[in-house]
């Protein structure tokens, strides 16, 4: 009997406490924006709520399901019988199509968590017309300003093209300026040298890797002459990029067994040096293979580092030293600041297993 009385008393207390808690009620928990235009920008709706409990209502958090939805809300306590608002804003920029987002409301109310929903459909912005020839060189317009040849195997030929057009209302003439002495491996051909108004043509560039003495990444440029006007300025230049690699795919098993093998430390630590000072170190390089190892090129884009081999051809089983120099003074005279540095240098050889070897140089300036 006493036990039943105790349970009933506890139940009455619990009900009494719940009755004193705030209670949050919303006029609506879902809003449909319908169709909205992406170009019109952000749209918002207001969710109004009321505290129907006996204690002040406090919203501890209002969280959207995605960064495109932003809620703002009444942050002060809402007294019993009073109202508050949650404004939910949706950003349609870059989000065409239908959407549905959730906003989770957390409070000290009996119903501690409430979910609000927004939905709609974003009508995408009309695509702007694309200018097919955005690069202007005098009176002639090109579809781009550079040609990427990609990787070309030594001995191969690769051709790439650019489109050009006369967008003026008068006739123009076009010619290509190249220095055949410096870049004999590049030849060009224009489909039209005299271009009538609104007429378009093609500029083809052939890259003969057999005639190119360079290895690895190479960059060159040609110039366009319009209406007989010669100008070697950036405005009239077309940049050409390629990577020249050796083709080892046809090597026989016996040739691979006799091939050179590059051995060199891949991590070089120059230690700690003072600001504005210089240091150097010898790097040991060995050909652990049978045939002669040829150092095709050292690709070093670090102005503070200099790496040179004592010789570029190393017979099988032999070694050589590379001299690595660090100058902590910039080319403009300023000093490298204090801190830790790590730079990459690429060594290109005729080792078929690793024709491109990357070594990393690190040092600390105090």
PDB file of N, CA and C in Angstrom, residues 103-186:
ATOM      1  N   UNK A 103      16.324  21.935 -40.836  1.00  0.00           N
ATOM      2  CA  UNK A 103      16.867  22.778 -39.779  1.00  0.00           C
ATOM      3  C   UNK A 103      16.447  22.159 -38.447  1.00  0.00           C
ATOM      4  N   UNK A 104      17.416  21.814 -37.615  1.00  0.00           N
ATOM      5  CA  UNK A 104      17.148  21.172 -36.324  1.00  0.00           C
ATOM      6  C   UNK A 104      17.198  22.208 -35.210  1.00  0.00           C
ATOM      7  N   UNK A 105      16.085  22.301 -34.434  1.00  0.00           N
ATOM      8  CA  UNK A 105      15.960  23.279 -33.356  1.00  0.00           C
ATOM      9  C   UNK A 105      16.088  22.540 -32.024  1.00  0.00           C
ATOM     10  N   UNK A 106      17.047  22.968 -31.210  1.00  0.00           N
ATOM     11  CA  UNK A 106      17.250  22.381 -29.887  1.00  0.00           C
ATOM     12  C   UNK A 106      16.963  23.432 -28.829  1.00  0.00           C
ATOM     13  N   UNK A 107      16.158  23.063 -27.804  1.00  0.00           N
ATOM     14  CA  UNK A 107      15.762  24.019 -26.761  1.00  0.00           C
ATOM     15  C   UNK A 107      15.597  23.301 -25.431  1.00  0.00           C
ATOM     16  N   UNK A 108      15.195  24.064 -24.411  1.00  0.00           N
ATOM     17  CA  UNK A 108      14.937  23.484 -23.090  1.00  0.00           C
ATOM     18  C   UNK A 108      13.476  23.108 -22.912  1.00  0.00           C
ATOM     19  N   UNK A 109      12.752  23.007 -24.031  1.00  0.00           N
ATOM     20  CA  UNK A 109      11.337  22.668 -23.960  1.00  0.00           C
ATOM     21  C   UNK A 109      11.148  21.177 -23.704  1.00  0.00           C
ATOM     22  N   UNK A 110       9.909  20.805 -23.332  1.00  0.00           N
ATOM     23  CA  UNK A 110       9.589  19.388 -23.172  1.00  0.00           C
ATOM     24  C   UNK A 110       9.939  18.637 -24.456  1.00  0.00           C
ATOM     25  N   UNK A 111       9.485  19.186 -25.589  1.00  0.00           N
ATOM     26  CA  UNK A 111       9.864  18.641 -26.898  1.00  0.00           C
ATOM     27  C   UNK A 111      11.184  19.292 -27.301  1.00  0.00           C
ATOM     28  N   UNK A 112      12.283  18.759 -26.752  1.00  0.00           N
ATOM     29  CA  UNK A 112      13.588  19.425 -26.818  1.00  0.00           C
ATOM     30  C   UNK A 112      14.136  19.588 -28.236  1.00  0.00           C
ATOM     31  N   UNK A 113      13.720  18.713 -29.150  1.00  0.00           N
ATOM     32  CA  UNK A 113      14.224  18.785 -30.525  1.00  0.00           C
ATOM     33  C   UNK A 113      13.063  18.852 -31.506  1.00  0.00           C
ATOM     34  N   UNK A 114      13.111  19.847 -32.380  1.00  0.00           N
ATOM     35  CA  UNK A 114      12.099  20.003 -33.422  1.00  0.00           C
ATOM     36  C   UNK A 114      12.794  20.185 -34.757  1.00  0.00           C
ATOM     37  N   UNK A 115      12.246  19.608 -35.792  1.00  0.00           N
ATOM     38  CA  UNK A 115      12.840  19.738 -37.125  1.00  0.00           C
ATOM     39  C   UNK A 115      11.936  20.583 -38.021  1.00  0.00           C
ATOM     40  N   UNK A 116      12.567  21.529 -38.728  1.00  0.00           N
ATOM     41  CA  UNK A 116      11.885  22.380 -39.701  1.00  0.00           C
ATOM     42  C   UNK A 116      12.402  22.009 -41.093  1.00  0.00           C
ATOM     43  N   UNK A 117      11.557  22.196 -42.099  1.00  0.00           N
ATOM     44  CA  UNK A 117      11.934  21.778 -43.446  1.00  0.00           C
ATOM     45  C   UNK A 117      11.660  22.894 -44.459  1.00  0.00           C
ATOM     46  N   UNK A 118      12.598  23.066 -45.384  1.00  0.00           N
ATOM     47  CA  UNK A 118      12.374  23.960 -46.523  1.00  0.00           C
ATOM     48  C   UNK A 118      12.615  23.161 -47.799  1.00  0.00           C
ATOM     49  N   UNK A 119      11.920  23.526 -48.862  1.00  0.00           N
ATOM     50  CA  UNK A 119      12.107  22.840 -50.133  1.00  0.00           C
ATOM     51  C   UNK A 119      11.777  23.794 -51.272  1.00  0.00           C
ATOM     52  N   UNK A 120      12.068  23.368 -52.482  1.00  0.00           N
ATOM     53  CA  UNK A 120      11.785  24.190 -53.655  1.00  0.00           C
ATOM     54  C   UNK A 120      12.547  23.671 -54.855  1.00  0.00           C
ATOM     55  N   UNK A 121      12.551  24.478 -55.891  1.00  0.00           N
ATOM     56  CA  UNK A 121      13.274  24.127 -57.114  1.00  0.00           C
ATOM     57  C   UNK A 121      13.966  25.362 -57.657  1.00  0.00           C
ATOM     58  N   UNK A 122      15.279  25.236 -57.893  1.00  0.00           N
ATOM     59  CA  UNK A 122      16.081  26.354 -58.397  1.00  0.00           C
ATOM     60  C   UNK A 122      16.128  26.280 -59.924  1.00  0.00           C
ATOM     61  N   UNK A 123      15.663  27.350 -60.565  1.00  0.00           N
ATOM     62  CA  UNK A 123      15.741  27.461 -62.021  1.00  0.00           C
ATOM     63  C   UNK A 123      17.126  28.002 -62.354  1.00  0.00           C
ATOM     64  N   UNK A 124      17.958  27.229 -63.074  1.00  0.00           N
ATOM     65  CA  UNK A 124      19.344  27.660 -63.314  1.00  0.00           C
ATOM     66  C   UNK A 124      19.422  28.925 -64.147  1.00  0.00           C
ATOM     67  N   UNK A 125      20.490  29.693 -63.873  1.00  0.00           N
ATOM     68  CA  UNK A 125      20.736  30.913 -64.635  1.00  0.00           C
ATOM     69  C   UNK A 125      21.062  30.555 -66.080  1.00  0.00           C
ATOM     70  N   UNK A 126      20.620  31.374 -66.979  1.00  0.00           N
ATOM     71  CA  UNK A 126      20.894  31.134 -68.398  1.00  0.00           C
ATOM     72  C   UNK A 126      22.393  31.238 -68.647  1.00  0.00           C
ATOM     73  N   UNK A 127      22.932  30.270 -69.364  1.00  0.00           N
ATOM     74  CA  UNK A 127      24.365  30.268 -69.647  1.00  0.00           C
ATOM     75  C   UNK A 127      24.731  31.445 -70.541  1.00  0.00           C
ATOM     76  N   UNK A 128      25.840  32.097 -70.162  1.00  0.00           N
ATOM     77  CA  UNK A 128      26.307  33.211 -70.976  1.00  0.00           C
ATOM     78  C   UNK A 128      26.965  32.675 -72.248  1.00  0.00           C
ATOM     79  N   UNK A 129      26.789  33.356 -73.344  1.00  0.00           N
ATOM     80  CA  UNK A 129      27.432  32.883 -74.578  1.00  0.00           C
ATOM     81  C   UNK A 129      28.950  32.877 -74.423  1.00  0.00           C
ATOM     82  N   UNK A 130      29.567  31.800 -74.892  1.00  0.00           N
ATOM     83  CA  UNK A 130      31.009  31.647 -74.769  1.00  0.00           C
ATOM     84  C   UNK A 130      31.688  32.187 -76.022  1.00  0.00           C
ATOM     85  N   UNK A 131      32.687  33.016 -75.804  1.00  0.00           N
ATOM     86  CA  UNK A 131      33.469  33.528 -76.918  1.00  0.00           C
ATOM     87  C   UNK A 131      34.472  32.452 -77.321  1.00  0.00           C
ATOM     88  N   UNK A 132      34.314  31.928 -78.509  1.00  0.00           N
ATOM     89  CA  UNK A 132      35.168  30.842 -78.968  1.00  0.00           C
ATOM     90  C   UNK A 132      36.593  31.297 -79.219  1.00  0.00           C
ATOM     91  N   UNK A 133      36.790  32.595 -79.428  1.00  0.00           N
ATOM     92  CA  UNK A 133      38.127  33.125 -79.719  1.00  0.00           C
ATOM     93  C   UNK A 133      38.433  34.262 -78.733  1.00  0.00           C
ATOM     94  N   UNK A 134      38.742  33.933 -77.490  1.00  0.00           N
ATOM     95  CA  UNK A 134      38.915  34.978 -76.467  1.00  0.00           C
ATOM     96  C   UNK A 134      40.275  35.664 -76.454  1.00  0.00           C
ATOM     97  N   UNK A 135      41.264  35.098 -77.173  1.00  0.00           N
ATOM     98  CA  UNK A 135      42.619  35.654 -77.141  1.00  0.00           C
ATOM     99  C   UNK A 135      42.839  36.535 -78.370  1.00  0.00           C
ATOM    100  N   UNK A 136      43.009  37.821 -78.133  1.00  0.00           N
ATOM    101  CA  UNK A 136      43.151  38.777 -79.238  1.00  0.00           C
ATOM    102  C   UNK A 136      44.611  39.150 -79.440  1.00  0.00           C
ATOM    103  N   UNK A 137      45.066  39.077 -80.685  1.00  0.00           N
ATOM    104  CA  UNK A 137      46.405  39.519 -81.075  1.00  0.00           C
ATOM    105  C   UNK A 137      46.234  40.467 -82.243  1.00  0.00           C
ATOM    106  N   UNK A 138      46.137  41.739 -81.934  1.00  0.00           N
ATOM    107  CA  UNK A 138      45.843  42.712 -82.978  1.00  0.00           C
ATOM    108  C   UNK A 138      44.445  42.462 -83.521  1.00  0.00           C
ATOM    109  N   UNK A 139      44.355  42.243 -84.851  1.00  0.00           N
ATOM    110  CA  UNK A 139      43.056  42.010 -85.490  1.00  0.00           C
ATOM    111  C   UNK A 139      42.689  40.535 -85.600  1.00  0.00           C
ATOM    112  N   UNK A 140      43.587  39.634 -85.156  1.00  0.00           N
ATOM    113  CA  UNK A 140      43.266  38.207 -85.222  1.00  0.00           C
ATOM    114  C   UNK A 140      42.988  37.695 -83.814  1.00  0.00           C
ATOM    115  N   UNK A 141      42.038  36.761 -83.710  1.00  0.00           N
ATOM    116  CA  UNK A 141      41.657  36.213 -82.408  1.00  0.00           C
ATOM    117  C   UNK A 141      41.858  34.698 -82.415  1.00  0.00           C
ATOM    118  N   UNK A 142      42.446  34.183 -81.321  1.00  0.00           N
ATOM    119  CA  UNK A 142      42.721  32.758 -81.191  1.00  0.00           C
ATOM    120  C   UNK A 142      41.826  32.146 -80.108  1.00  0.00           C
ATOM    121  N   UNK A 143      41.647  30.829 -80.196  1.00  0.00           N
ATOM    122  CA  UNK A 143      40.818  30.167 -79.192  1.00  0.00           C
ATOM    123  C   UNK A 143      41.582  29.898 -77.895  1.00  0.00           C
ATOM    124  N   UNK A 144      42.925  29.974 -77.921  1.00  0.00           N
ATOM    125  CA  UNK A 144      43.731  29.866 -76.704  1.00  0.00           C
ATOM    126  C   UNK A 144      45.122  30.410 -76.983  1.00  0.00           C
ATOM    127  N   UNK A 145      45.884  30.574 -75.906  1.00  0.00           N
ATOM    128  CA  UNK A 145      47.168  31.247 -76.024  1.00  0.00           C
ATOM    129  C   UNK A 145      48.356  30.288 -75.870  1.00  0.00           C
ATOM    130  N   UNK A 146      48.096  29.018 -75.643  1.00  0.00           N
ATOM    131  CA  UNK A 146      49.194  28.066 -75.474  1.00  0.00           C
ATOM    132  C   UNK A 146      48.813  26.715 -76.062  1.00  0.00           C
ATOM    133  N   UNK A 147      49.845  25.922 -76.334  1.00  0.00           N
ATOM    134  CA  UNK A 147      49.648  24.559 -76.839  1.00  0.00           C
ATOM    135  C   UNK A 147      50.349  23.597 -75.892  1.00  0.00           C
ATOM    136  N   UNK A 148      49.609  22.607 -75.406  1.00  0.00           N
ATOM    137  CA  UNK A 148      50.162  21.568 -74.548  1.00  0.00           C
ATOM    138  C   UNK A 148      50.372  20.309 -75.392  1.00  0.00           C
ATOM    139  N   UNK A 149      51.637  19.961 -75.637  1.00  0.00           N
ATOM    140  CA  UNK A 149      51.930  18.765 -76.419  1.00  0.00           C
ATOM    141  C   UNK A 149      51.896  17.507 -75.560  1.00  0.00           C
ATOM    142  N   UNK A 150      51.994  17.674 -74.247  1.00  0.00           N
ATOM    143  CA  UNK A 150      52.029  16.513 -73.365  1.00  0.00           C
ATOM    144  C   UNK A 150      53.377  15.818 -73.455  1.00  0.00           C
ATOM    145  N   UNK A 151      53.383  14.519 -73.196  1.00  0.00           N
ATOM    146  CA  UNK A 151      54.622  13.739 -73.238  1.00  0.00           C
ATOM    147  C   UNK A 151      54.885  13.246 -74.656  1.00  0.00           C
ATOM    148  N   UNK A 152      56.115  13.517 -75.141  1.00  0.00           N
ATOM    149  CA  UNK A 152      56.526  13.070 -76.474  1.00  0.00           C
ATOM    150  C   UNK A 152      57.757  12.190 -76.312  1.00  0.00           C
ATOM    151  N   UNK A 153      57.715  10.999 -76.862  1.00  0.00           N
ATOM    152  CA  UNK A 153      58.868  10.119 -76.808  1.00  0.00           C
ATOM    153  C   UNK A 153      59.946  10.600 -77.771  1.00  0.00           C
ATOM    154  N   UNK A 154      61.187  10.518 -77.322  1.00  0.00           N
ATOM    155  CA  UNK A 154      62.306  10.939 -78.160  1.00  0.00           C
ATOM    156  C   UNK A 154      62.250  10.211 -79.497  1.00  0.00           C
ATOM    157  N   UNK A 155      62.299  10.967 -80.576  1.00  0.00           N
ATOM    158  CA  UNK A 155      62.228  10.381 -81.905  1.00  0.00           C
ATOM    159  C   UNK A 155      60.857  10.476 -82.539  1.00  0.00           C
ATOM    160  N   UNK A 156      59.855  10.832 -81.751  1.00  0.00           N
ATOM    161  CA  UNK A 156      58.489  10.895 -82.276  1.00  0.00           C
ATOM    162  C   UNK A 156      58.154  12.309 -82.751  1.00  0.00           C
ATOM    163  N   UNK A 157      57.092  12.402 -83.544  1.00  0.00           N
ATOM    164  CA  UNK A 157      56.554  13.679 -84.019  1.00  0.00           C
ATOM    165  C   UNK A 157      55.136  13.838 -83.476  1.00  0.00           C
ATOM    166  N   UNK A 158      54.816  15.034 -83.017  1.00  0.00           N
ATOM    167  CA  UNK A 158      53.468  15.301 -82.521  1.00  0.00           C
ATOM    168  C   UNK A 158      53.003  16.652 -83.059  1.00  0.00           C
ATOM    169  N   UNK A 159      51.747  16.689 -83.507  1.00  0.00           N
ATOM    170  CA  UNK A 159      51.189  17.919 -84.049  1.00  0.00           C
ATOM    171  C   UNK A 159      49.981  18.355 -83.215  1.00  0.00           C
ATOM    172  N   UNK A 160      49.921  19.627 -82.892  1.00  0.00           N
ATOM    173  CA  UNK A 160      48.790  20.215 -82.196  1.00  0.00           C
ATOM    174  C   UNK A 160      48.334  21.457 -82.954  1.00  0.00           C
ATOM    175  N   UNK A 161      47.072  21.880 -82.712  1.00  0.00           N
ATOM    176  CA  UNK A 161      46.523  22.996 -83.493  1.00  0.00           C
ATOM    177  C   UNK A 161      45.842  24.025 -82.613  1.00  0.00           C
ATOM    178  N   UNK A 162      45.799  25.241 -83.132  1.00  0.00           N
ATOM    179  CA  UNK A 162      45.024  26.338 -82.570  1.00  0.00           C
ATOM    180  C   UNK A 162      44.078  26.840 -83.650  1.00  0.00           C
ATOM    181  N   UNK A 163      42.927  27.299 -83.227  1.00  0.00           N
ATOM    182  CA  UNK A 163      42.007  27.925 -84.168  1.00  0.00           C
ATOM    183  C   UNK A 163      42.123  29.448 -84.049  1.00  0.00           C
ATOM    184  N   UNK A 164      41.977  30.133 -85.179  1.00  0.00           N
ATOM    185  CA  UNK A 164      42.002  31.593 -85.160  1.00  0.00           C
ATOM    186  C   UNK A 164      40.920  32.115 -86.095  1.00  0.00           C
ATOM    187  N   UNK A 165      40.553  33.370 -85.912  1.00  0.00           N
ATOM    188  CA  UNK A 165      39.468  33.949 -86.716  1.00  0.00           C
ATOM    189  C   UNK A 165      39.681  35.441 -86.885  1.00  0.00           C
ATOM    190  N   UNK A 166      39.117  35.955 -87.960  1.00  0.00           N
ATOM    191  CA  UNK A 166      39.070  37.392 -88.212  1.00  0.00           C
ATOM    192  C   UNK A 166      37.689  37.879 -87.782  1.00  0.00           C
ATOM    193  N   UNK A 167      37.620  38.525 -86.627  1.00  0.00           N
ATOM    194  CA  UNK A 167      36.333  39.006 -86.112  1.00  0.00           C
ATOM    195  C   UNK A 167      36.072  40.464 -86.488  1.00  0.00           C
ATOM    196  N   UNK A 168      36.964  41.006 -87.340  1.00  0.00           N
ATOM    197  CA  UNK A 168      36.787  42.390 -87.777  1.00  0.00           C
ATOM    198  C   UNK A 168      35.947  42.419 -89.050  1.00  0.00           C
ATOM    199  N   UNK A 169      35.769  43.634 -89.611  1.00  0.00           N
ATOM    200  CA  UNK A 169      35.007  43.780 -90.853  1.00  0.00           C
ATOM    201  C   UNK A 169      35.912  44.058 -92.047  1.00  0.00           C
ATOM    202  N   UNK A 170      37.228  43.758 -91.873  1.00  0.00           N
ATOM    203  CA  UNK A 170      38.141  43.963 -92.996  1.00  0.00           C
ATOM    204  C   UNK A 170      39.116  42.790 -93.104  1.00  0.00           C
ATOM    205  N   UNK A 171      39.761  42.668 -94.245  1.00  0.00           N
ATOM    206  CA  UNK A 171      40.703  41.588 -94.504  1.00  0.00           C
ATOM    207  C   UNK A 171      41.961  41.760 -93.661  1.00  0.00           C
ATOM    208  N   UNK A 172      42.518  40.634 -93.180  1.00  0.00           N
ATOM    209  CA  UNK A 172      43.780  40.692 -92.440  1.00  0.00           C
ATOM    210  C   UNK A 172      44.718  39.611 -92.967  1.00  0.00           C
ATOM    211  N   UNK A 173      46.005  39.804 -92.698  1.00  0.00           N
ATOM    212  CA  UNK A 173      47.006  38.785 -93.028  1.00  0.00           C
ATOM    213  C   UNK A 173      47.659  38.299 -91.739  1.00  0.00           C
ATOM    214  N   UNK A 174      47.985  37.012 -91.716  1.00  0.00           N
ATOM    215  CA  UNK A 174      48.566  36.394 -90.523  1.00  0.00           C
ATOM    216  C   UNK A 174      49.821  35.638 -90.932  1.00  0.00           C
ATOM    217  N   UNK A 175      50.858  35.715 -90.087  1.00  0.00           N
ATOM    218  CA  UNK A 175      52.086  34.951 -90.305  1.00  0.00           C
ATOM    219  C   UNK A 175      52.628  34.521 -88.947  1.00  0.00           C
ATOM    220  N   UNK A 176      53.480  33.488 -88.973  1.00  0.00           N
ATOM    221  CA  UNK A 176      54.085  32.963 -87.747  1.00  0.00           C
ATOM    222  C   UNK A 176      55.573  33.282 -87.760  1.00  0.00           C
ATOM    223  N   UNK A 177      56.076  33.812 -86.645  1.00  0.00           N
ATOM    224  CA  UNK A 177      57.495  34.127 -86.507  1.00  0.00           C
ATOM    225  C   UNK A 177      58.131  33.080 -85.600  1.00  0.00           C
ATOM    226  N   UNK A 178      59.138  32.373 -86.108  1.00  0.00           N
ATOM    227  CA  UNK A 178      59.895  31.420 -85.299  1.00  0.00           C
ATOM    228  C   UNK A 178      61.366  31.594 -85.608  1.00  0.00           C
ATOM    229  N   UNK A 179      62.182  31.227 -84.642  1.00  0.00           N
ATOM    230  CA  UNK A 179      63.619  31.252 -84.862  1.00  0.00           C
ATOM    231  C   UNK A 179      64.067  29.828 -85.177  1.00  0.00           C
ATOM    232  N   UNK A 180      64.193  29.509 -86.458  1.00  0.00           N
ATOM    233  CA  UNK A 180      64.506  28.144 -86.879  1.00  0.00           C
ATOM    234  C   UNK A 180      65.879  27.683 -86.390  1.00  0.00           C
ATOM    235  N   UNK A 181      66.758  28.637 -86.063  1.00  0.00           N
ATOM    236  CA  UNK A 181      68.081  28.265 -85.560  1.00  0.00           C
ATOM    237  C   UNK A 181      67.990  27.735 -84.142  1.00  0.00           C
ATOM    238  N   UNK A 182      67.204  28.404 -83.305  1.00  0.00           N
ATOM    239  CA  UNK A 182      67.064  27.996 -81.907  1.00  0.00           C
ATOM    240  C   UNK A 182      66.111  26.829 -81.732  1.00  0.00           C
ATOM    241  N   UNK A 183      65.059  26.799 -82.520  1.00  0.00           N
ATOM    242  CA  UNK A 183      64.064  25.733 -82.370  1.00  0.00           C
ATOM    243  C   UNK A 183      63.777  25.070 -83.722  1.00  0.00           C
ATOM    244  N   UNK A 184      64.753  24.335 -84.268  1.00  0.00           N
ATOM    245  CA  UNK A 184      64.549  23.669 -85.566  1.00  0.00           C
ATOM    246  C   UNK A 184      63.542  22.525 -85.487  1.00  0.00           C
ATOM    247  N   UNK A 185      63.217  22.101 -84.273  1.00  0.00           N
ATOM    248  CA  UNK A 185      62.295  20.974 -84.093  1.00  0.00           C
ATOM    249  C   UNK A 185      60.830  21.402 -84.151  1.00  0.00           C
ATOM    250  N   UNK A 186      60.579  22.707 -84.312  1.00  0.00           N
ATOM    251  CA  UNK A 186      59.206  23.206 -84.410  1.00  0.00           C
ATOM    252  C   UNK A 186      58.947  23.738 -85.813  1.00  0.00           C
TER     253      UNK A 186
END
